[in-house]
Coordinates of N, CA and C in Angstrom, one line a residue:
G1 N 33.7 52.2 -132.8 CA 34.3 53.5 -133.3 C 33.3 54.3 -134.0
K2 N 33.8 55.2 -134.9 CA 33.0 56.1 -135.6 C 32.0 55.4 -136.5
G3 N 32.5 54.4 -137.2 CA 31.6 53.6 -138.1 C 30.4 53.0 -137.5
G4 N 30.6 52.5 -136.2 CA 29.5 51.9 -135.4 C 28.4 52.9 -135.1
A5 N 28.8 54.1 -134.8 CA 27.9 55.2 -134.5 C 27.2 55.6 -135.7
M6 N 27.8 55.6 -136.9 CA 27.1 56.0 -138.1 C 26.1 54.9 -138.5
E7 N 26.5 53.6 -138.3 CA 25.6 52.5 -138.6 C 24.4 52.5 -137.7
A8 N 24.6 52.9 -136.4 CA 23.5 53.0 -135.4 C 22.5 53.9 -135.9
E9 N 22.9 55.0 -136.5 CA 22.0 56.1 -137.0 C 21.2 55.8 -138.2
R10 N 21.6 54.8 -138.9 CA 20.9 54.4 -140.2 C 19.5 53.8 -139.8
R11 N 18.5 54.5 -140.3 CA 17.2 54.1 -140.0 C 16.5 53.5 -141.2
I12 N 16.0 52.3 -140.9 CA 15.2 51.6 -142.0 C 13.7 51.6 -141.7
D13 N 13.0 52.0 -142.7 CA 11.5 52.0 -142.5 C 10.9 50.9 -143.4
I14 N 9.9 50.2 -142.8 CA 9.2 49.1 -143.5 C 7.7 49.7 -143.7
V15 N 7.3 49.7 -145.0 CA 6.0 50.2 -145.3 C 5.2 49.0 -145.8
N16 N 4.2 48.6 -145.1 CA 3.3 47.4 -145.5 C 2.1 48.0 -146.3
F17 N 2.1 47.6 -147.6 CA 0.8 48.0 -148.4 C 0.1 46.7 -148.8
M18 N -1.0 46.4 -148.1 CA -1.8 45.3 -148.3 C -3.2 45.8 -148.6
A19 N -3.3 46.4 -149.8 CA -4.6 47.1 -150.1 C -4.8 47.1 -151.6
P20 N -6.1 47.4 -152.0 CA -6.3 47.6 -153.5 C -5.7 49.0 -153.8
I21 N -5.5 49.1 -155.1 CA -4.9 50.4 -155.6 C -6.1 51.4 -155.9
N22 N -6.2 52.4 -155.3 CA -7.1 53.5 -155.5 C -6.5 54.8 -155.1
D23 N -7.1 55.9 -155.3 CA -6.7 57.2 -155.0 C -6.3 57.3 -153.5
N24 N -7.3 56.8 -152.6 CA -7.0 56.9 -151.2 C -5.8 56.1 -150.7
T25 N -5.7 54.8 -151.1 CA -4.6 54.0 -150.6 C -3.3 54.4 -151.2
I26 N -3.2 54.9 -152.4 CA -2.0 55.5 -152.9 C -1.6 56.8 -152.3
G27 N -2.6 57.7 -152.1 CA -2.4 58.9 -151.3 C -1.8 58.7 -150.0
R28 N -2.4 57.6 -149.3 CA -1.8 57.2 -148.0 C -0.4 56.7 -148.1
L29 N -0.1 55.9 -149.0 CA 1.2 55.3 -149.2 C 2.2 56.4 -149.5
I30 N 1.9 57.3 -150.3 CA 2.9 58.5 -150.6 C 3.1 59.3 -149.4
D31 N 2.0 59.6 -148.7 CA 2.0 60.4 -147.4 C 3.0 59.7 -146.4
L32 N 2.8 58.4 -146.1 CA 3.6 57.6 -145.2 C 5.1 57.6 -145.6
I33 N 5.4 57.4 -146.9 CA 6.8 57.5 -147.4 C 7.4 58.9 -147.2
C34 N 6.6 59.9 -147.5 CA 7.1 61.2 -147.3 C 7.4 61.5 -145.8
T35 N 6.5 61.1 -144.9 CA 6.7 61.2 -143.5 C 7.9 60.5 -143.0
A36 N 8.1 59.2 -143.5 CA 9.2 58.5 -143.1 C 10.5 59.1 -143.5
H37 N 10.5 59.6 -144.7 CA 11.7 60.2 -145.3 C 12.0 61.6 -144.5
G38 N 11.0 62.3 -144.2 CA 11.0 63.5 -143.5 C 11.5 63.3 -142.0
E39 N 11.3 62.1 -141.5 CA 11.7 61.8 -140.1 C 13.1 61.2 -140.1
G40 N 13.7 61.1 -141.3 CA 15.1 60.6 -141.4 C 15.3 59.2 -141.8
S41 N 14.4 58.6 -142.5 CA 14.6 57.3 -143.0 C 15.7 57.3 -144.0
M42 N 16.6 56.3 -143.9 CA 17.7 56.2 -144.8 C 17.5 55.0 -145.8
E43 N 16.4 54.2 -145.6 CA 16.2 53.1 -146.5 C 14.7 52.7 -146.3
I44 N 14.0 52.4 -147.3 CA 12.6 52.0 -147.3 C 12.4 50.6 -147.9
H45 N 11.8 49.7 -147.2 CA 11.4 48.4 -147.6 C 9.9 48.4 -147.8
L46 N 9.4 48.2 -149.0 CA 7.9 48.3 -149.3 C 7.5 46.8 -149.5
Y47 N 6.7 46.3 -148.4 CA 6.1 45.0 -148.5 C 4.7 45.0 -149.1
L48 N 4.6 44.4 -150.2 CA 3.4 44.5 -151.1 C 2.6 43.3 -151.2
S49 N 1.3 43.4 -151.1 CA 0.3 42.4 -151.5 C -1.0 43.2 -152.0
S50 N -1.4 43.1 -153.2 CA -2.5 43.9 -153.7 C -3.2 43.2 -154.8
V51 N -4.5 43.2 -154.8 CA -5.4 42.7 -155.9 C -5.5 43.6 -157.0
G52 N -4.7 44.7 -157.0 CA -4.8 45.7 -158.1 C -5.8 46.7 -157.9
G53 N -6.3 47.2 -159.0 CA -7.3 48.3 -158.9 C -7.2 49.2 -159.9
K54 N -7.3 50.5 -159.6 CA -7.2 51.6 -160.6 C -5.7 51.8 -161.1
L55 N -5.6 52.0 -162.5 CA -4.1 52.1 -162.9 C -3.6 53.5 -162.8
H56 N -4.5 54.5 -162.9 CA -3.9 55.9 -162.8 C -3.2 56.1 -161.5
P57 N -3.8 55.8 -160.4 CA -3.0 56.0 -159.1 C -1.8 55.1 -159.1
A58 N -1.8 54.0 -159.7 CA -0.6 53.1 -159.7 C 0.4 53.7 -160.5
F59 N 0.2 54.3 -161.7 CA 1.1 55.0 -162.5 C 1.8 56.2 -161.6
T60 N 0.9 56.9 -161.0 CA 1.4 58.0 -160.1 C 2.4 57.5 -159.0
A61 N 2.0 56.4 -158.4 CA 2.9 55.8 -157.3 C 4.2 55.3 -157.9
H62 N 4.1 54.7 -159.1 CA 5.3 54.2 -159.7 C 6.3 55.3 -159.9
Q63 N 5.8 56.5 -160.5 CA 6.6 57.6 -160.8 C 7.2 58.2 -159.5
F64 N 6.4 58.3 -158.5 CA 6.8 58.8 -157.2 C 7.9 58.0 -156.6
L65 N 7.7 56.7 -156.5 CA 8.7 55.7 -156.0 C 10.0 55.8 -156.8
R66 N 9.9 55.9 -158.0 CA 11.2 55.9 -158.9 C 12.0 57.2 -158.6
A67 N 11.3 58.2 -158.1 CA 12.0 59.4 -157.8 C 12.7 59.5 -156.4
L68 N 12.4 58.5 -155.6 CA 13.0 58.5 -154.3 C 14.6 58.5 -154.4
H69 N 15.1 59.3 -153.5 CA 16.6 59.5 -153.5 C 17.3 58.7 -152.3
I70 N 16.6 57.7 -151.8 CA 17.2 56.8 -150.8 C 17.1 55.4 -151.3
P71 N 17.8 54.5 -150.7 CA 17.6 53.0 -151.1 C 16.2 52.6 -150.9
F72 N 15.7 51.9 -151.8 CA 14.3 51.5 -151.8 C 14.1 50.1 -152.3
Y73 N 13.5 49.2 -151.5 CA 13.3 47.8 -151.9 C 11.9 47.4 -151.9
T74 N 11.4 46.4 -152.8 CA 10.1 46.0 -152.8 C 10.1 44.4 -152.6
H75 N 9.1 43.9 -151.9 CA 9.0 42.5 -151.7 C 7.6 42.1 -151.8
N76 N 7.3 41.1 -152.7 CA 5.9 40.6 -152.9 C 5.7 39.5 -151.8
V77 N 4.8 39.9 -150.8 CA 4.6 38.9 -149.7 C 3.3 38.0 -149.9
G78 N 2.7 38.2 -151.0 CA 1.5 37.4 -151.3 C 1.2 37.4 -152.8
T79 N 0.3 38.3 -153.2 CA -0.2 38.4 -154.6 C -0.1 39.8 -155.1
L80 N 0.5 40.0 -156.2 CA 0.5 41.3 -156.8 C -0.2 41.2 -158.2
E81 N -1.3 41.9 -158.3 CA -2.0 42.0 -159.6 C -2.0 43.4 -160.2
N82 N -2.0 43.5 -161.4 CA -1.9 44.7 -162.3 C -1.2 45.9 -161.7
G83 N -2.0 46.8 -161.1 CA -1.5 48.1 -160.4 C -0.5 47.8 -159.4
G84 N -0.7 46.7 -158.6 CA 0.3 46.4 -157.5 C 1.7 46.1 -158.1
L85 N 1.7 45.4 -159.3 CA 2.9 45.1 -160.0 C 3.7 46.3 -160.4
L86 N 3.0 47.4 -160.7 CA 3.6 48.7 -161.1 C 4.4 49.3 -159.9
L87 N 3.8 49.2 -158.7 CA 4.5 49.6 -157.4 C 5.7 48.7 -157.2
Y88 N 5.6 47.5 -157.3 CA 6.7 46.6 -157.2 C 7.8 46.9 -158.2
L89 N 7.5 47.1 -159.4 CA 8.5 47.4 -160.5 C 9.3 48.7 -160.2
A90 N 8.8 49.5 -159.4 CA 9.5 50.8 -159.2 C 10.8 50.7 -158.6
S91 N 11.1 49.6 -157.8 CA 12.4 49.4 -157.2 C 13.3 48.7 -158.2
D92 N 14.6 48.9 -158.0 CA 15.7 48.2 -158.7 C 15.9 46.9 -158.0
Q93 N 15.6 46.7 -156.7 CA 15.9 45.6 -155.9 C 14.5 45.0 -155.5
R94 N 14.1 43.9 -156.2 CA 12.8 43.2 -155.9 C 12.9 41.8 -155.5
S95 N 12.2 41.4 -154.4 CA 12.3 40.0 -153.9 C 10.9 39.6 -153.7
A96 N 10.7 38.2 -153.4 CA 9.4 37.7 -153.2 C 9.5 36.6 -152.1
S97 N 8.3 36.3 -151.6 CA 8.2 35.2 -150.6 C 7.8 34.0 -151.4
P98 N 8.0 32.8 -150.7 CA 7.7 31.5 -151.3 C 6.1 31.6 -151.7
N99 N 5.8 31.0 -152.8 CA 4.4 30.9 -153.2 C 3.8 32.2 -153.6
A100 N 4.6 33.3 -153.7 CA 4.1 34.6 -154.2 C 3.5 34.4 -155.6
K101 N 2.6 35.2 -155.9 CA 1.9 35.1 -157.2 C 1.9 36.6 -157.9
F102 N 2.1 36.5 -159.2 CA 2.1 37.7 -160.0 C 1.0 37.5 -161.0
M103 N 0.1 38.5 -161.2 CA -1.0 38.3 -162.1 C -1.3 39.6 -162.9
I104 N -1.3 39.5 -164.2 CA -1.5 40.7 -165.1 C -2.7 40.3 -166.0
Y105 N -3.6 41.3 -166.0 CA -4.8 41.1 -166.8 C -5.3 42.4 -167.5
N106 N -6.2 42.3 -168.4 CA -6.6 43.4 -169.1 C -7.4 44.5 -168.2
S107 N -7.4 45.7 -168.8 CA -8.0 46.8 -168.0 C -9.4 46.9 -168.4
E108 N -10.1 47.6 -167.6 CA -11.5 48.0 -167.9 C -11.9 49.4 -167.6
W109 N -13.0 49.8 -168.1 CA -13.4 51.2 -167.9 C -14.8 51.1 -167.3
T110 N -15.1 51.8 -166.3 CA -16.5 51.8 -165.6 C -17.2 53.1 -166.1
F111 N -18.4 52.9 -166.6 CA -19.3 54.1 -166.9 C -20.3 54.1 -165.8
Y112 N -20.5 55.4 -165.3 CA -21.4 55.5 -164.1 C -22.8 56.0 -164.5
R113 N -23.0 56.0 -165.8 CA -24.4 56.5 -166.2 C -25.0 55.5 -167.2
D114 N -26.3 55.5 -167.3 CA -27.0 54.6 -168.2 C -26.9 55.0 -169.6
H115 N -26.8 56.3 -169.9 CA -26.7 56.8 -171.3 C -25.3 57.3 -171.6
I116 N -24.7 56.7 -172.6 CA -23.3 57.2 -172.9 C -23.3 57.7 -174.3
R117 N -22.6 58.8 -174.5 CA -22.5 59.3 -175.8 C -21.3 58.8 -176.5
F118 N -21.3 58.7 -177.8 CA -20.3 58.2 -178.6 C -18.9 58.7 -178.3
P119 N -18.7 60.0 -178.2 CA -17.4 60.5 -177.9 C -16.9 60.0 -176.5
E120 N -17.7 59.7 -175.6 CA -17.2 59.1 -174.4 C -16.7 57.7 -174.6
I121 N -17.3 57.0 -175.4 CA -16.9 55.6 -175.8 C -15.4 55.7 -176.4
I122 N -15.3 56.6 -177.4 CA -14.0 56.8 -178.0 C -12.9 57.3 -177.0
E123 N -13.3 58.2 -176.1 CA -12.4 58.7 -175.0 C -12.0 57.4 -174.1
A124 N -12.9 56.6 -173.8 CA -12.6 55.5 -172.9 C -11.7 54.5 -173.7
S125 N -11.9 54.2 -174.9 CA -11.1 53.3 -175.7 C -9.7 53.9 -175.9
E126 N -9.5 55.2 -176.1 CA -8.2 55.8 -176.2 C -7.5 55.8 -174.9
S127 N -8.2 56.1 -173.8 CA -7.5 56.0 -172.5 C -7.0 54.6 -172.2
L128 N -7.9 53.6 -172.4 CA -7.4 52.2 -172.2 C -6.2 51.9 -173.0
K129 N -6.3 52.3 -174.3 CA -5.1 52.0 -175.2 C -3.9 52.7 -174.6
F130 N -4.0 53.9 -174.2 CA -2.8 54.6 -173.6 C -2.4 53.9 -172.3
D131 N -3.2 53.5 -171.5 CA -2.8 52.7 -170.2 C -2.1 51.4 -170.6
V132 N -2.5 50.7 -171.6 CA -1.9 49.5 -172.1 C -0.5 49.8 -172.5
E133 N -0.3 50.8 -173.3 CA 1.0 51.2 -173.9 C 1.9 51.7 -172.7
S134 N 1.4 52.5 -171.8 CA 2.2 53.0 -170.7 C 2.7 51.8 -169.8
Y135 N 1.7 50.9 -169.5 CA 2.0 49.7 -168.7 C 3.1 48.9 -169.4
T136 N 2.9 48.6 -170.7 CA 3.8 47.8 -171.4 C 5.3 48.5 -171.4
S137 N 5.3 49.7 -171.6 CA 6.5 50.5 -171.6 C 7.3 50.3 -170.3
I138 N 6.6 50.6 -169.2 CA 7.2 50.5 -167.8 C 7.6 49.1 -167.6
F139 N 6.8 48.0 -167.9 CA 7.2 46.6 -167.7 C 8.4 46.3 -168.4
T140 N 8.5 46.6 -169.7 CA 9.6 46.3 -170.6 C 10.9 47.0 -170.1
E141 N 10.7 48.2 -169.7 CA 11.9 49.0 -169.2 C 12.5 48.4 -167.9
R142 N 11.5 47.9 -167.0 CA 11.9 47.5 -165.6 C 12.2 46.0 -165.5
T143 N 12.0 45.2 -166.6 CA 12.3 43.8 -166.6 C 13.4 43.5 -167.6
N144 N 13.6 42.2 -167.9 CA 14.6 41.9 -169.0 C 14.0 41.9 -170.4
G145 N 12.7 42.2 -170.5 CA 12.1 42.4 -171.8 C 11.7 41.1 -172.5
S146 N 11.9 39.9 -171.8 CA 11.7 38.6 -172.4 C 10.3 38.1 -172.5
F147 N 9.4 38.9 -171.7 CA 8.1 38.4 -171.5 C 7.1 39.4 -172.3
D148 N 6.2 38.8 -173.1 CA 5.2 39.6 -173.8 C 4.1 40.0 -172.9
I149 N 4.2 41.1 -172.2 CA 3.1 41.7 -171.3 C 1.9 42.2 -172.1
H150 N 2.2 42.8 -173.2 CA 1.1 43.3 -174.1 C -0.1 42.3 -174.2
G151 N 0.2 41.0 -174.4 CA -0.9 40.0 -174.6 C -1.7 39.8 -173.4
C152 N -1.0 40.0 -172.2 CA -1.7 39.8 -170.9 C -2.7 41.0 -170.7
L153 N -2.3 42.2 -171.2 CA -3.1 43.4 -171.0 C -4.2 43.5 -171.9
T154 N -4.2 42.7 -173.0 CA -5.2 42.9 -174.1 C -6.0 41.6 -174.3
G155 N -5.6 40.5 -173.7 CA -6.2 39.1 -173.8 C -6.4 38.4 -172.5
P156 N -6.1 37.1 -172.6 CA -6.3 36.3 -171.3 C -5.3 36.8 -170.3
A157 N -5.6 36.7 -169.0 CA -4.8 37.0 -167.9 C -3.6 36.1 -167.9
C158 N -2.5 36.6 -167.3 CA -1.2 35.8 -167.2 C -0.9 35.7 -165.6
V159 N -0.7 34.5 -165.2 CA -0.4 34.3 -163.8 C 1.0 33.7 -163.8
M160 N 1.8 34.2 -162.9 CA 3.2 33.8 -162.8 C 3.6 33.4 -161.4
D161 N 4.3 32.3 -161.2 CA 4.8 32.0 -159.9 C 6.2 32.7 -159.8
T162 N 6.9 32.4 -158.7 CA 8.2 33.1 -158.5 C 9.3 32.7 -159.5
K163 N 9.3 31.4 -159.9 CA 10.3 31.1 -160.9 C 10.0 31.8 -162.2
Q164 N 8.8 31.8 -162.7 CA 8.5 32.5 -163.9 C 8.8 34.0 -163.8
A165 N 8.4 34.6 -162.7 CA 8.7 36.0 -162.5 C 10.2 36.3 -162.5
L166 N 10.9 35.4 -161.9 CA 12.4 35.6 -161.9 C 12.9 35.5 -163.3
D167 N 12.5 34.5 -164.1 CA 12.9 34.3 -165.4 C 12.5 35.5 -166.3
A168 N 11.4 36.2 -166.0 CA 11.0 37.3 -166.8 C 11.6 38.7 -166.4
G169 N 12.5 38.6 -165.2 CA 13.1 39.8 -164.8 C 12.2 40.7 -163.9
I170 N 11.1 40.1 -163.5 CA 10.2 40.9 -162.5 C 10.8 40.8 -161.2
I171 N 11.3 39.7 -160.7 CA 12.0 39.6 -159.5 C 13.5 39.7 -159.9
T172 N 14.2 40.5 -159.0 CA 15.7 40.7 -159.3 C 16.5 39.9 -158.3
D173 N 15.9 39.5 -157.1 CA 16.7 38.7 -156.1 C 16.3 37.3 -156.2
P174 N 17.3 36.4 -156.7 CA 16.9 35.0 -156.8 C 16.7 34.2 -155.6
L175 N 17.0 34.8 -154.4 CA 16.7 34.1 -153.2 C 15.3 34.4 -152.7
I176 N 14.4 33.3 -153.0 CA 13.0 33.4 -152.6 C 12.9 33.2 -151.1
R177 N 12.4 34.2 -150.3 CA 12.3 34.0 -148.9 C 11.3 35.0 -148.3
A178 N 10.9 34.7 -147.1 CA 10.0 35.6 -146.4 C 10.8 36.9 -146.1
P179 N 10.0 38.0 -146.1 CA 10.7 39.3 -145.8 C 11.3 39.3 -144.3
G180 N 12.4 40.0 -144.3 CA 12.9 40.2 -142.9 C 12.5 41.5 -142.3
I181 N 12.5 41.6 -141.0 CA 12.2 42.9 -140.3 C 13.5 43.2 -139.6
P182 N 14.3 44.2 -140.1 CA 15.5 44.6 -139.4 C 15.2 45.1 -138.0
E183 N 16.1 44.8 -137.0 CA 16.0 45.3 -135.7 C 15.9 46.8 -135.7
L184 N 15.1 47.4 -134.9 CA 14.9 48.7 -134.7 C 14.2 49.4 -136.0
A185 N 13.7 48.6 -136.9 CA 13.0 49.2 -138.1 C 11.7 49.8 -137.6
K186 N 11.4 51.0 -138.2 CA 10.1 51.6 -138.0 C 9.1 51.0 -138.9
I187 N 7.9 50.6 -138.5 CA 7.0 49.9 -139.4 C 5.7 50.8 -139.5
W188 N 5.3 51.0 -140.8 CA 4.1 51.7 -141.2 C 3.2 50.8 -141.9
S189 N 1.9 51.0 -142.1 CA 1.0 50.3 -142.8 C -0.1 51.1 -143.4
V190 N -0.4 50.7 -144.6 CA -1.5 51.4 -145.4 C -2.7 50.5 -145.3

């Protein structure tokens, strides 16, 4: 009947993001999602594995993904480190594969010159402090708030398996499984 025709028109897009976080990869991710949405996607599944990278593009991607007006799911298919976790947390529905890993560690600032002026050191310090507070705020808002993420961002790294991540509210789907690929799904890759 009519319901079957409506269901057949529902298009699901899978976006595979298996890359470090930088301006180029996040730009490509945003472009792919905009293209999928423009072509009629009704639902996006973002399959993630990332060793992290730059936080500024990760913050941008998080805000972009939170603004999507279609159902959006994230799945950790391997390892999510720092910035990769910010992409993952953008979804309200988050799942993970068996043996998936979550790792959060402190940030760094790279200076590209041999001679650094004192104001540049202060700027770097203030920027890092802002990033830690922004990351902590997003993490706390998007999880159950039971895990002290601030310590991981300013001290030793924190590594979590799927059970620990589920307990911390990082994973929202208690069924740990490999991601599915719905029939007729359109697949994109970064």
